[in-house]
mmCIF file of C-alpha atoms in Angstrom:
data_model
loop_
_atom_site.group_PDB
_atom_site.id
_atom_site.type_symbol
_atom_site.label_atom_id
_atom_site.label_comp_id
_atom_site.label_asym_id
_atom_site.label_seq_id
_atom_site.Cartn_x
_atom_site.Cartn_y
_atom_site.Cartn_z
ATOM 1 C CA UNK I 221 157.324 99.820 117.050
ATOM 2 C CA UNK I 222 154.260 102.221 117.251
ATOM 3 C CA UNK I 223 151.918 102.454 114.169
ATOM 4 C CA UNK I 224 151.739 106.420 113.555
ATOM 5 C CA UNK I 225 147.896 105.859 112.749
ATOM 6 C CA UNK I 226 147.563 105.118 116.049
ATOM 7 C CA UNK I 227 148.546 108.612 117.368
ATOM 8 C CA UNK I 228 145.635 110.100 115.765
ATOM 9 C CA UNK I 229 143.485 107.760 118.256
ATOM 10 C CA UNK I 230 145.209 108.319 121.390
ATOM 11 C CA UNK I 231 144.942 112.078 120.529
ATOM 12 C CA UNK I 232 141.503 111.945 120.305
ATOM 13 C CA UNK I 233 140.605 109.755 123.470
ATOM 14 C CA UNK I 234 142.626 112.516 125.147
ATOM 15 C CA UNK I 235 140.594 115.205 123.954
ATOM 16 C CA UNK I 236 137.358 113.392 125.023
ATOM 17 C CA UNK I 237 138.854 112.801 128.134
ATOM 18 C CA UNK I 238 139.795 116.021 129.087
ATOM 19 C CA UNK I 239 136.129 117.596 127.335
ATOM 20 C CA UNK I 240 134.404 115.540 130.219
ATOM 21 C CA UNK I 241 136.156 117.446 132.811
ATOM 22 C CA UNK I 242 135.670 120.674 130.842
ATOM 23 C CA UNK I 243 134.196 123.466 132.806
ATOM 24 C CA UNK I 244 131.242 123.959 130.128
ATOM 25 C CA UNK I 245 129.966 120.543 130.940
ATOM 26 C CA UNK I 246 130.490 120.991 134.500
ATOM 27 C CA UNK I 247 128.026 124.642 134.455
ATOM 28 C CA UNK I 248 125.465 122.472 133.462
ATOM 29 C CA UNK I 249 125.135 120.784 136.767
ATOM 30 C CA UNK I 250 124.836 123.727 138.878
ATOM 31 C CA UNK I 251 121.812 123.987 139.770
ATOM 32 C CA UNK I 252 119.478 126.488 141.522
ATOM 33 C CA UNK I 253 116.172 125.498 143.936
ATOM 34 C CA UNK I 254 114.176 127.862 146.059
ATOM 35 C CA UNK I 255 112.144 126.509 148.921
ATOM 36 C CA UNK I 256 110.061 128.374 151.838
ATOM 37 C CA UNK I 257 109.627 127.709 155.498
ATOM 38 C CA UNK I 258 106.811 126.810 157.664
ATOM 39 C CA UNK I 259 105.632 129.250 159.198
ATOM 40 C CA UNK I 260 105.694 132.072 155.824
ATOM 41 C CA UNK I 261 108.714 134.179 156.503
ATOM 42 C CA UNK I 262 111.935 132.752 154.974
ATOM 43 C CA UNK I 263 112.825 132.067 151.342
ATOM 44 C CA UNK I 264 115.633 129.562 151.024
ATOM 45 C CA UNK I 265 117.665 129.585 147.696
ATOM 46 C CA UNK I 266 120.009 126.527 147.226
ATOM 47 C CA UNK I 267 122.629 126.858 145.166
ATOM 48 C CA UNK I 268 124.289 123.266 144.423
ATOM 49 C CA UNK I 269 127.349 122.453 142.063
ATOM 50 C CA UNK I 270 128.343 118.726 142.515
ATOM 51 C CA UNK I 271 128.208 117.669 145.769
ATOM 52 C CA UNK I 272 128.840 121.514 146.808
ATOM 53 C CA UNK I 273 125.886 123.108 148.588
ATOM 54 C CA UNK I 274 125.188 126.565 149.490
ATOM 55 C CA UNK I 275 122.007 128.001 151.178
ATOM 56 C CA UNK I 276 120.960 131.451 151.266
ATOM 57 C CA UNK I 277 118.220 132.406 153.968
ATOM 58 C CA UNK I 278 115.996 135.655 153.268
ATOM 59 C CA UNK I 279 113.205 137.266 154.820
ATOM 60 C CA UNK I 280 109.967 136.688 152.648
ATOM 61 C CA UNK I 281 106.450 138.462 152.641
ATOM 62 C CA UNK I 282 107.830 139.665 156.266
ATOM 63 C CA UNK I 283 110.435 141.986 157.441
ATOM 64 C CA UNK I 284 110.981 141.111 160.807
ATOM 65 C CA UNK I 285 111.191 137.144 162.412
ATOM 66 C CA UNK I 286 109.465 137.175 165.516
ATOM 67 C CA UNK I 287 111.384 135.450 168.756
ATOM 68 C CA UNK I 288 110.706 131.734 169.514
ATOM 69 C CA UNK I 289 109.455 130.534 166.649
ATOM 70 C CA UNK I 290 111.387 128.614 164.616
ATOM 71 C CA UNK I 291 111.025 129.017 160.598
ATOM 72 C CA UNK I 292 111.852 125.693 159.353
ATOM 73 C CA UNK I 293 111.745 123.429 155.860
ATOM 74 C CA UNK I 294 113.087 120.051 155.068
ATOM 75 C CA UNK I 295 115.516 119.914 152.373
ATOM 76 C CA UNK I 296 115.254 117.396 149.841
ATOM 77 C CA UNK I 297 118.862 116.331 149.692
ATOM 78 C CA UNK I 298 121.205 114.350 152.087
ATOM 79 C CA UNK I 299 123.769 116.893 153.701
ATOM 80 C CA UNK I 300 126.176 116.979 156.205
ATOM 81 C CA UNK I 301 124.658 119.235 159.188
ATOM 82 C CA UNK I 302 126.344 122.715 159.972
ATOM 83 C CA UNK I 303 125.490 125.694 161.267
ATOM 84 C CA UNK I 304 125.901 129.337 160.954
ATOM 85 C CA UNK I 305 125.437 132.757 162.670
ATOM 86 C CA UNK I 306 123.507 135.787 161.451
ATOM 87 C CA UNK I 307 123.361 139.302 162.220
ATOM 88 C CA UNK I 308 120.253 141.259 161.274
ATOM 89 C CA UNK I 309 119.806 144.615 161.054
ATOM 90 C CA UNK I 310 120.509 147.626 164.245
ATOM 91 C CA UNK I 311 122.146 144.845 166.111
ATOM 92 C CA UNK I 312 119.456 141.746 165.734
ATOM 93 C CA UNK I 313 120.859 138.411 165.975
ATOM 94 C CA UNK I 314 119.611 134.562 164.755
ATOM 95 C CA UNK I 315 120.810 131.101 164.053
ATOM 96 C CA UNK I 316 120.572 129.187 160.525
ATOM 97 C CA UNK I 317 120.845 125.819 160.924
ATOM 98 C CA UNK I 318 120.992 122.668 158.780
ATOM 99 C CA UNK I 319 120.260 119.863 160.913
ATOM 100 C CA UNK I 320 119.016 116.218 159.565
ATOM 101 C CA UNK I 321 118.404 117.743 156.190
ATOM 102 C CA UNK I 322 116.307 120.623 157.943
ATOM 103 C CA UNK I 323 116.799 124.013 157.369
ATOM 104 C CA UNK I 324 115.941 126.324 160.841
ATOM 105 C CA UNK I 325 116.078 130.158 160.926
ATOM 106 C CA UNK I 326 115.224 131.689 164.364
ATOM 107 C CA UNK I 327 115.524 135.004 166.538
ATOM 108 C CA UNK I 328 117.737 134.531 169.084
ATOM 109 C CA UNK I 329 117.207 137.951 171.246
ATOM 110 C CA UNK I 330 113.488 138.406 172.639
ATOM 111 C CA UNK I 331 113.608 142.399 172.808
ATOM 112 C CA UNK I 332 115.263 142.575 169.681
ATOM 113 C CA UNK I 333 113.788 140.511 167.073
ATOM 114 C CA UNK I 334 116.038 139.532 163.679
ATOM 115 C CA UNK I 335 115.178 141.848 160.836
ATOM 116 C CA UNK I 336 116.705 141.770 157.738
ATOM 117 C CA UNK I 337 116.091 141.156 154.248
ATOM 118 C CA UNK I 338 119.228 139.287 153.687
ATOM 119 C CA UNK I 339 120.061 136.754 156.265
ATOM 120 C CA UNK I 340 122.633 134.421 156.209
ATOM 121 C CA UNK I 341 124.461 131.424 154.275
ATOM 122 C CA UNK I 342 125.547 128.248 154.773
ATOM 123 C CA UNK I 343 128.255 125.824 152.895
ATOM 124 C CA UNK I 344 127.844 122.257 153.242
ATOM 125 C CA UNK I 345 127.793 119.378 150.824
ATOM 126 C CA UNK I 346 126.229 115.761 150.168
ATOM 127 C CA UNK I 347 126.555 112.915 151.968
#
């Protein structure tokens, strides 16, 4: 036979349980970095909740990214590699990359350079 005082005790480790999955607990590790690439010209804003990552690219102290140079920074976390597509503006093109934990942006048309003040994203997560 169970003790009744002993109800009030699993009730409560339940409710402790379920608090650490609680979605207040879980905003406060989302977290929000900002890195810039070598050359100056893109602004990188990481966005990471868990082992969730997401990478904006902008344009930074320079409108347009000239063709075949490669604007590049190394990312301080261990991610899977992916790769994404972006379309600038009046029909310029690029390619953001994550690739060994660094981030490329680059022009991919030489008469039309990528211009654009918001770039791309990309979704990956930790290794």
């Amino acid at each position: 036979m169970v003790s009744i005082q002993i109800l009030p005790i699993v009730n409560i480790l339940l409710f402790l349980t379920l608090m650490k999955f609680s979605t207040v607990e879980n905003l406060s590790t989302f977290k929000i970095q900002e890195f810039f690439s070598t050359p100056t010209g893109v602004k990188f804003t990481i966005f990471q909740y868990g082992d969730l990552i997401l990478i904006a690219a902008y344009t930074n102290l320079i409108e347009t990214l000239k063709y075949g140079i490669e604007y590049k920074c190394n990312l301080p976390l261990n991610c899977h590699n992916t790769a994404t597509a972006i379309t600038g503006n009046n029909g310029s093109s690029g390619q953001f990359t994550l690739v060994n934990n660094v981030l490329t942006v680059q022009s991919t048309d030489s008469q039309l350079p990528l211009k654009n003040t918001f770039m791309g994203q990309l979704t990956t997560f930790l290794k």
